């Protein structure tokens, strides 16, 4: 039989893992006690290792890794309490069961033993029959605790891998408990597994907090689950914002009230990033980064839907690069890709600069504008979708700009390369009502354009093509019209409704085209506005009209106001205040005899800006009237904010005055309200005596129209005035 000493040696060398019998480390300075215990423990199936004090115990603990420790409290060198503290502070010893042996009734020692981390205690003298049983139970409960710990660790690990945490919100106490992964995601200290629901919400940004709080409180109220996603703003520069999904289910008490919300929290950043990437792969062209055919299709269907709803137009431009294949063949595919990238960059730029061709379908909502899209749909094929256009020429203008820009030289691998592009254009609704048809027709138009020689564009419909060309030639001709003295002003008088006396004249622009004859301002003013020609044109009208009135007055005519139509474009893009000032000072016309007629569209984009402009005009001393009143977006309510003198009721209301009671009601209301605001009212387009009678009965101040006079040339007007009521209107001018 081996001596205790030999046994001790054997134990020291025994491997700690994979052993059949559990190892008990017995620490006691009483050798008799050690021997007695050893006997009963060995018989019960344990291997025993001895230590005589705390220091020895720590050494033995390290070398033998015992499954359980029996520790005497009072020993020399190092007592049991201190030994336990050391063992517990070591990761290996955190969970090993320790049975503390204390003196009988020594309550202080018992309490202290538990405080230091003892698992259980026995009092001396030890009952050696009971000891093995006591130890069995301790080991059994340790195994259970180990198993639980291990499954928790597994769960924790799985959750970490899945980036999935769980949480439990006690709705009644507002307490929130959570798993490690939840804490990790939220940036809580490692050992903190509890806090308050509000504390959690505090960590979210304001708007996110609101949506999470709403979702949760609704779930509690309606006793149902919820699922929200929110962005967790990064904690440090090195991190990225995370996308988090929070899901929960309600738990109810016997009364059916929700007492807890329990759920999961998952970091789905990677998944959402991947989804975005997949989306990008599916919807964008890899070479150029432009939308691909699939996305174009969606945009096109959207444009169709919007255009149908708003009854607006849009255009589809189908582009094909000319001789792209040669670049690819001679310089290689990389060079080809480079070229495609550069082309797409230029295309995007041109289309962005052409934004002005798109008008918001709803003038009060700038966002209602359908967007333009540039897409690459094949090797060297691109499509430009102009989401909404005013006129067909807008599409032609963009096409022309594209063709010009694309044809500028490119530098690829230090080589200068040139390509051109041919463009086919289809229009909604004229050329088709479906995406397929519009694409097909733009394609067909492109082939026609190629047949005619490359680097050009072609509308699908011949009629539209010619119309666009005609507009373009008109544009260049209008440029020369001022210089060639093809422009002229005619003057239409206005009259006082009650006295019938002339109250002023309105200057109206005429273009006598050398080939096409008289062209209506309704046809060329919009073109002038769009091209910016309205600026010199408007200046010319202002100067001419002021000079004319001054001449008439000098010739002996009773002074009356000269009205000049001004486009909002002149105000918004030009320097209108200066133009008006100059026209007055150069002509010498008293400023109160100039009346500026403006339409309500000036206030469309920015009413404050419009008001500022009007105020500057008023400072110069000119009169202001709102033209075509009732046809714009106007509401009567904004009138009182405008520093104006007059409004002109649009002829469309006057036309049906005697037939349409609705129009009659509108006209009488406009007049009454304007008078309330101290504005005088002019009725336009009065053609019959009946209309005039009605206007008179409504107290309208002035009228204008074919009934009294059509627009007349300067010479005609003077004669007309002289014959109208010569004895009243003409005054004697000294020297005449
Ligand atoms: P507007 O300012 O409303 O001018 C009135 C238009 O109605 C003129 O047409 C005039 O000839 C016409 N008219 C006058 N009395 C009657 C009538 O009894 N019955 C009918 N059916 N029509 C009548 P016009 O000269 O063709 O001018 C059209 C528009 O072109 C003008 O409408 C004005 O908005 C614009 N316009 C004309 N001259 C200029 C100008 O110098 N500058 C700017 N920016 N716009 C101008
Ligand atoms: Ca007018
Ligand atoms: Ca008018």
PDB file of C-alpha atoms in Angstrom, residues 151-315:
ATOM      1  CA  UNK A 151     -25.119  26.166 -23.219  1.00  0.00           C
ATOM      2  CA  UNK A 152     -25.281  29.864 -22.424  1.00  0.00           C
ATOM      3  CA  UNK A 153     -21.823  30.286 -23.881  1.00  0.00           C
ATOM      4  CA  UNK A 154     -22.890  28.365 -26.970  1.00  0.00           C
ATOM      5  CA  UNK A 155     -25.996  30.507 -27.316  1.00  0.00           C
ATOM      6  CA  UNK A 156     -23.963  33.615 -26.787  1.00  0.00           C
ATOM      7  CA  UNK A 157     -21.487  32.528 -29.407  1.00  0.00           C
ATOM      8  CA  UNK A 158     -24.224  31.652 -31.857  1.00  0.00           C
ATOM      9  CA  UNK A 159     -25.857  35.006 -31.239  1.00  0.00           C
ATOM     10  CA  UNK A 160     -22.579  36.778 -31.730  1.00  0.00           C
ATOM     11  CA  UNK A 161     -22.062  35.030 -35.055  1.00  0.00           C
ATOM     12  CA  UNK A 162     -25.613  35.786 -36.120  1.00  0.00           C
ATOM     13  CA  UNK A 163     -25.301  39.306 -34.712  1.00  0.00           C
ATOM     14  CA  UNK A 164     -28.479  38.523 -32.936  1.00  0.00           C
ATOM     15  CA  UNK A 165     -29.208  39.608 -29.397  1.00  0.00           C
ATOM     16  CA  UNK A 166     -32.249  39.255 -27.238  1.00  0.00           C
ATOM     17  CA  UNK A 167     -33.879  41.526 -24.762  1.00  0.00           C
ATOM     18  CA  UNK A 168     -36.723  41.657 -22.326  1.00  0.00           C
ATOM     19  CA  UNK A 169     -38.521  44.824 -21.429  1.00  0.00           C
ATOM     20  CA  UNK A 170     -40.599  44.760 -18.278  1.00  0.00           C
ATOM     21  CA  UNK A 171     -43.261  47.220 -19.246  1.00  0.00           C
ATOM     22  CA  UNK A 172     -44.389  47.652 -15.642  1.00  0.00           C
ATOM     23  CA  UNK A 173     -41.003  48.414 -14.046  1.00  0.00           C
ATOM     24  CA  UNK A 174     -39.477  49.794 -17.238  1.00  0.00           C
ATOM     25  CA  UNK A 175     -36.511  47.474 -16.633  1.00  0.00           C
ATOM     26  CA  UNK A 176     -34.675  46.157 -19.657  1.00  0.00           C
ATOM     27  CA  UNK A 177     -32.498  43.057 -19.564  1.00  0.00           C
ATOM     28  CA  UNK A 178     -30.449  41.920 -22.494  1.00  0.00           C
ATOM     29  CA  UNK A 179     -28.013  39.378 -23.795  1.00  0.00           C
ATOM     30  CA  UNK A 180     -24.324  39.916 -24.434  1.00  0.00           C
ATOM     31  CA  UNK A 181     -24.769  40.498 -28.130  1.00  0.00           C
ATOM     32  CA  UNK A 182     -27.437  43.103 -27.526  1.00  0.00           C
ATOM     33  CA  UNK A 183     -25.043  44.866 -25.133  1.00  0.00           C
ATOM     34  CA  UNK A 184     -22.189  44.591 -27.622  1.00  0.00           C
ATOM     35  CA  UNK A 185     -24.281  46.087 -30.410  1.00  0.00           C
ATOM     36  CA  UNK A 186     -25.478  48.925 -28.244  1.00  0.00           C
ATOM     37  CA  UNK A 187     -21.999  49.591 -26.892  1.00  0.00           C
ATOM     38  CA  UNK A 188     -22.833  48.767 -23.257  1.00  0.00           C
ATOM     39  CA  UNK A 189     -19.973  47.774 -20.911  1.00  0.00           C
ATOM     40  CA  UNK A 190     -19.214  44.066 -21.192  1.00  0.00           C
ATOM     41  CA  UNK A 191     -20.726  42.922 -17.933  1.00  0.00           C
ATOM     42  CA  UNK A 192     -23.762  45.116 -17.991  1.00  0.00           C
ATOM     43  CA  UNK A 193     -26.814  43.060 -18.826  1.00  0.00           C
ATOM     44  CA  UNK A 194     -29.475  45.307 -17.438  1.00  0.00           C
ATOM     45  CA  UNK A 195     -30.714  48.844 -17.686  1.00  0.00           C
ATOM     46  CA  UNK A 196     -33.849  50.781 -18.379  1.00  0.00           C
ATOM     47  CA  UNK A 197     -35.899  50.938 -21.555  1.00  0.00           C
ATOM     48  CA  UNK A 198     -35.547  54.700 -21.538  1.00  0.00           C
ATOM     49  CA  UNK A 199     -31.802  54.408 -21.187  1.00  0.00           C
ATOM     50  CA  UNK A 200     -31.791  52.268 -24.313  1.00  0.00           C
ATOM     51  CA  UNK A 201     -33.926  54.762 -26.211  1.00  0.00           C
ATOM     52  CA  UNK A 202     -31.591  57.558 -25.130  1.00  0.00           C
ATOM     53  CA  UNK A 203     -28.849  55.941 -27.179  1.00  0.00           C
ATOM     54  CA  UNK A 204     -30.809  56.403 -30.416  1.00  0.00           C
ATOM     55  CA  UNK A 205     -30.928  59.556 -32.507  1.00  0.00           C
ATOM     56  CA  UNK A 206     -34.001  61.761 -32.111  1.00  0.00           C
ATOM     57  CA  UNK A 207     -36.019  60.609 -35.088  1.00  0.00           C
ATOM     58  CA  UNK A 208     -35.081  56.950 -34.674  1.00  0.00           C
ATOM     59  CA  UNK A 209     -35.985  57.103 -31.004  1.00  0.00           C
ATOM     60  CA  UNK A 210     -39.372  58.428 -31.919  1.00  0.00           C
ATOM     61  CA  UNK A 211     -40.160  55.615 -34.322  1.00  0.00           C
ATOM     62  CA  UNK A 212     -38.933  52.869 -31.982  1.00  0.00           C
ATOM     63  CA  UNK A 213     -40.825  54.330 -29.049  1.00  0.00           C
ATOM     64  CA  UNK A 214     -44.003  54.636 -31.107  1.00  0.00           C
ATOM     65  CA  UNK A 215     -43.759  51.074 -32.398  1.00  0.00           C
ATOM     66  CA  UNK A 216     -43.157  49.689 -28.921  1.00  0.00           C
ATOM     67  CA  UNK A 217     -45.870  51.621 -27.139  1.00  0.00           C
ATOM     68  CA  UNK A 218     -48.344  50.714 -29.845  1.00  0.00           C
ATOM     69  CA  UNK A 219     -47.393  47.065 -29.459  1.00  0.00           C
ATOM     70  CA  UNK A 220     -47.992  47.254 -25.706  1.00  0.00           C
ATOM     71  CA  UNK A 221     -51.300  49.003 -26.133  1.00  0.00           C
ATOM     72  CA  UNK A 222     -52.624  46.668 -28.781  1.00  0.00           C
ATOM     73  CA  UNK A 223     -50.890  43.596 -27.312  1.00  0.00           C
ATOM     74  CA  UNK A 224     -49.175  42.579 -30.514  1.00  0.00           C
ATOM     75  CA  UNK A 225     -45.667  42.161 -31.844  1.00  0.00           C
ATOM     76  CA  UNK A 226     -43.647  44.758 -33.665  1.00  0.00           C
ATOM     77  CA  UNK A 227     -40.713  44.980 -35.959  1.00  0.00           C
ATOM     78  CA  UNK A 228     -38.747  48.142 -36.655  1.00  0.00           C
ATOM     79  CA  UNK A 229     -35.509  48.942 -38.361  1.00  0.00           C
ATOM     80  CA  UNK A 230     -33.308  51.788 -37.308  1.00  0.00           C
ATOM     81  CA  UNK A 231     -29.871  53.121 -37.947  1.00  0.00           C
ATOM     82  CA  UNK A 232     -27.463  53.113 -35.087  1.00  0.00           C
ATOM     83  CA  UNK A 233     -25.082  56.008 -35.524  1.00  0.00           C
ATOM     84  CA  UNK A 234     -21.472  54.839 -35.279  1.00  0.00           C
ATOM     85  CA  UNK A 235     -19.802  55.183 -31.893  1.00  0.00           C
ATOM     86  CA  UNK A 236     -16.395  56.049 -33.316  1.00  0.00           C
ATOM     87  CA  UNK A 237     -14.759  57.170 -36.539  1.00  0.00           C
ATOM     88  CA  UNK A 238     -13.453  53.680 -37.266  1.00  0.00           C
ATOM     89  CA  UNK A 239     -16.915  52.149 -37.294  1.00  0.00           C
ATOM     90  CA  UNK A 240     -19.772  52.519 -39.702  1.00  0.00           C
ATOM     91  CA  UNK A 241     -23.424  53.218 -39.037  1.00  0.00           C
ATOM     92  CA  UNK A 242     -25.292  49.971 -38.399  1.00  0.00           C
ATOM     93  CA  UNK A 243     -28.719  48.948 -39.569  1.00  0.00           C
ATOM     94  CA  UNK A 244     -30.561  47.254 -36.738  1.00  0.00           C
ATOM     95  CA  UNK A 245     -33.788  45.310 -36.777  1.00  0.00           C
ATOM     96  CA  UNK A 246     -35.690  45.085 -33.528  1.00  0.00           C
ATOM     97  CA  UNK A 247     -38.452  42.505 -33.257  1.00  0.00           C
ATOM     98  CA  UNK A 248     -40.668  41.772 -30.302  1.00  0.00           C
ATOM     99  CA  UNK A 249     -43.575  39.759 -29.039  1.00  0.00           C
ATOM    100  CA  UNK A 250     -45.860  40.706 -26.188  1.00  0.00           C
ATOM    101  CA  UNK A 251     -46.243  38.636 -23.009  1.00  0.00           C
ATOM    102  CA  UNK A 252     -49.445  39.027 -21.093  1.00  0.00           C
ATOM    103  CA  UNK A 253     -50.609  38.490 -17.505  1.00  0.00           C
ATOM    104  CA  UNK A 254     -53.817  36.715 -16.510  1.00  0.00           C
ATOM    105  CA  UNK A 255     -55.805  39.861 -17.153  1.00  0.00           C
ATOM    106  CA  UNK A 256     -54.569  39.877 -20.702  1.00  0.00           C
ATOM    107  CA  UNK A 257     -52.431  42.986 -20.185  1.00  0.00           C
ATOM    108  CA  UNK A 258     -49.053  43.219 -21.774  1.00  0.00           C
ATOM    109  CA  UNK A 259     -46.413  43.089 -19.017  1.00  0.00           C
ATOM    110  CA  UNK A 260     -43.334  42.330 -21.075  1.00  0.00           C
ATOM    111  CA  UNK A 261     -42.102  42.785 -24.552  1.00  0.00           C
ATOM    112  CA  UNK A 262     -39.520  40.187 -25.415  1.00  0.00           C
ATOM    113  CA  UNK A 263     -37.661  40.031 -28.606  1.00  0.00           C
ATOM    114  CA  UNK A 264     -34.540  40.036 -30.651  1.00  0.00           C
ATOM    115  CA  UNK A 265     -32.200  42.617 -31.966  1.00  0.00           C
ATOM    116  CA  UNK A 266     -30.286  41.877 -35.104  1.00  0.00           C
ATOM    117  CA  UNK A 267     -27.547  43.808 -36.799  1.00  0.00           C
ATOM    118  CA  UNK A 268     -28.532  43.508 -40.449  1.00  0.00           C
ATOM    119  CA  UNK A 269     -25.989  45.971 -41.827  1.00  0.00           C
ATOM    120  CA  UNK A 270     -24.195  43.387 -43.930  1.00  0.00           C
ATOM    121  CA  UNK A 271     -27.427  42.006 -45.275  1.00  0.00           C
ATOM    122  CA  UNK A 272     -28.753  45.426 -46.271  1.00  0.00           C
ATOM    123  CA  UNK A 273     -25.410  46.317 -47.823  1.00  0.00           C
ATOM    124  CA  UNK A 274     -25.513  43.112 -49.795  1.00  0.00           C
ATOM    125  CA  UNK A 275     -29.055  43.794 -50.876  1.00  0.00           C
ATOM    126  CA  UNK A 276     -28.037  47.240 -52.030  1.00  0.00           C
ATOM    127  CA  UNK A 277     -25.157  45.743 -53.932  1.00  0.00           C
ATOM    128  CA  UNK A 278     -27.424  43.219 -55.575  1.00  0.00           C
ATOM    129  CA  UNK A 279     -29.801  46.040 -56.432  1.00  0.00           C
ATOM    130  CA  UNK A 280     -26.944  48.027 -57.936  1.00  0.00           C
ATOM    131  CA  UNK A 281     -25.830  45.045 -59.953  1.00  0.00           C
ATOM    132  CA  UNK A 282     -29.346  44.561 -61.216  1.00  0.00           C
ATOM    133  CA  UNK A 283     -30.071  48.194 -61.977  1.00  0.00           C
ATOM    134  CA  UNK A 284     -26.795  49.789 -62.988  1.00  0.00           C
ATOM    135  CA  UNK A 285     -24.406  49.312 -65.807  1.00  0.00           C
ATOM    136  CA  UNK A 286     -21.047  48.127 -64.512  1.00  0.00           C
ATOM    137  CA  UNK A 287     -18.877  49.983 -66.991  1.00  0.00           C
ATOM    138  CA  UNK A 288     -20.403  53.447 -66.807  1.00  0.00           C
ATOM    139  CA  UNK A 289     -22.352  53.337 -63.552  1.00  0.00           C
ATOM    140  CA  UNK A 290     -25.394  54.583 -65.449  1.00  0.00           C
ATOM    141  CA  UNK A 291     -28.841  53.040 -64.958  1.00  0.00           C
ATOM    142  CA  UNK A 292     -29.206  49.962 -67.140  1.00  0.00           C
ATOM    143  CA  UNK A 293     -32.092  48.770 -69.252  1.00  0.00           C
ATOM    144  CA  UNK A 294     -34.007  47.361 -66.300  1.00  0.00           C
ATOM    145  CA  UNK A 295     -33.916  50.628 -64.444  1.00  0.00           C
ATOM    146  CA  UNK A 296     -34.691  52.610 -67.569  1.00  0.00           C
ATOM    147  CA  UNK A 297     -37.787  50.477 -67.975  1.00  0.00           C
ATOM    148  CA  UNK A 298     -38.940  51.337 -64.497  1.00  0.00           C
ATOM    149  CA  UNK A 299     -38.264  55.030 -64.995  1.00  0.00           C
ATOM    150  CA  UNK A 300     -40.045  54.930 -68.303  1.00  0.00           C
ATOM    151  CA  UNK A 301     -43.112  53.325 -66.808  1.00  0.00           C
ATOM    152  CA  UNK A 302     -43.059  55.892 -64.055  1.00  0.00           C
ATOM    153  CA  UNK A 303     -42.787  58.722 -66.592  1.00  0.00           C
ATOM    154  CA  UNK A 304     -45.729  57.203 -68.481  1.00  0.00           C
ATOM    155  CA  UNK A 305     -47.826  57.075 -65.371  1.00  0.00           C
ATOM    156  CA  UNK A 306     -47.027  60.657 -64.407  1.00  0.00           C
ATOM    157  CA  UNK A 307     -47.536  62.007 -67.918  1.00  0.00           C
ATOM    158  CA  UNK A 308     -50.905  60.272 -68.210  1.00  0.00           C
ATOM    159  CA  UNK A 309     -52.001  61.672 -64.898  1.00  0.00           C
ATOM    160  CA  UNK A 310     -50.852  65.210 -65.695  1.00  0.00           C
ATOM    161  CA  UNK A 311     -51.532  65.103 -69.402  1.00  0.00           C
ATOM    162  CA  UNK A 312     -47.961  66.212 -70.003  1.00  0.00           C
ATOM    163  CA  UNK A 313     -45.380  65.365 -72.637  1.00  0.00           C
ATOM    164  CA  UNK A 314     -42.069  63.580 -72.393  1.00  0.00           C
ATOM    165  CA  UNK A 315     -39.380  62.506 -74.822  1.00  0.00           C
TER     166      UNK A 315
END
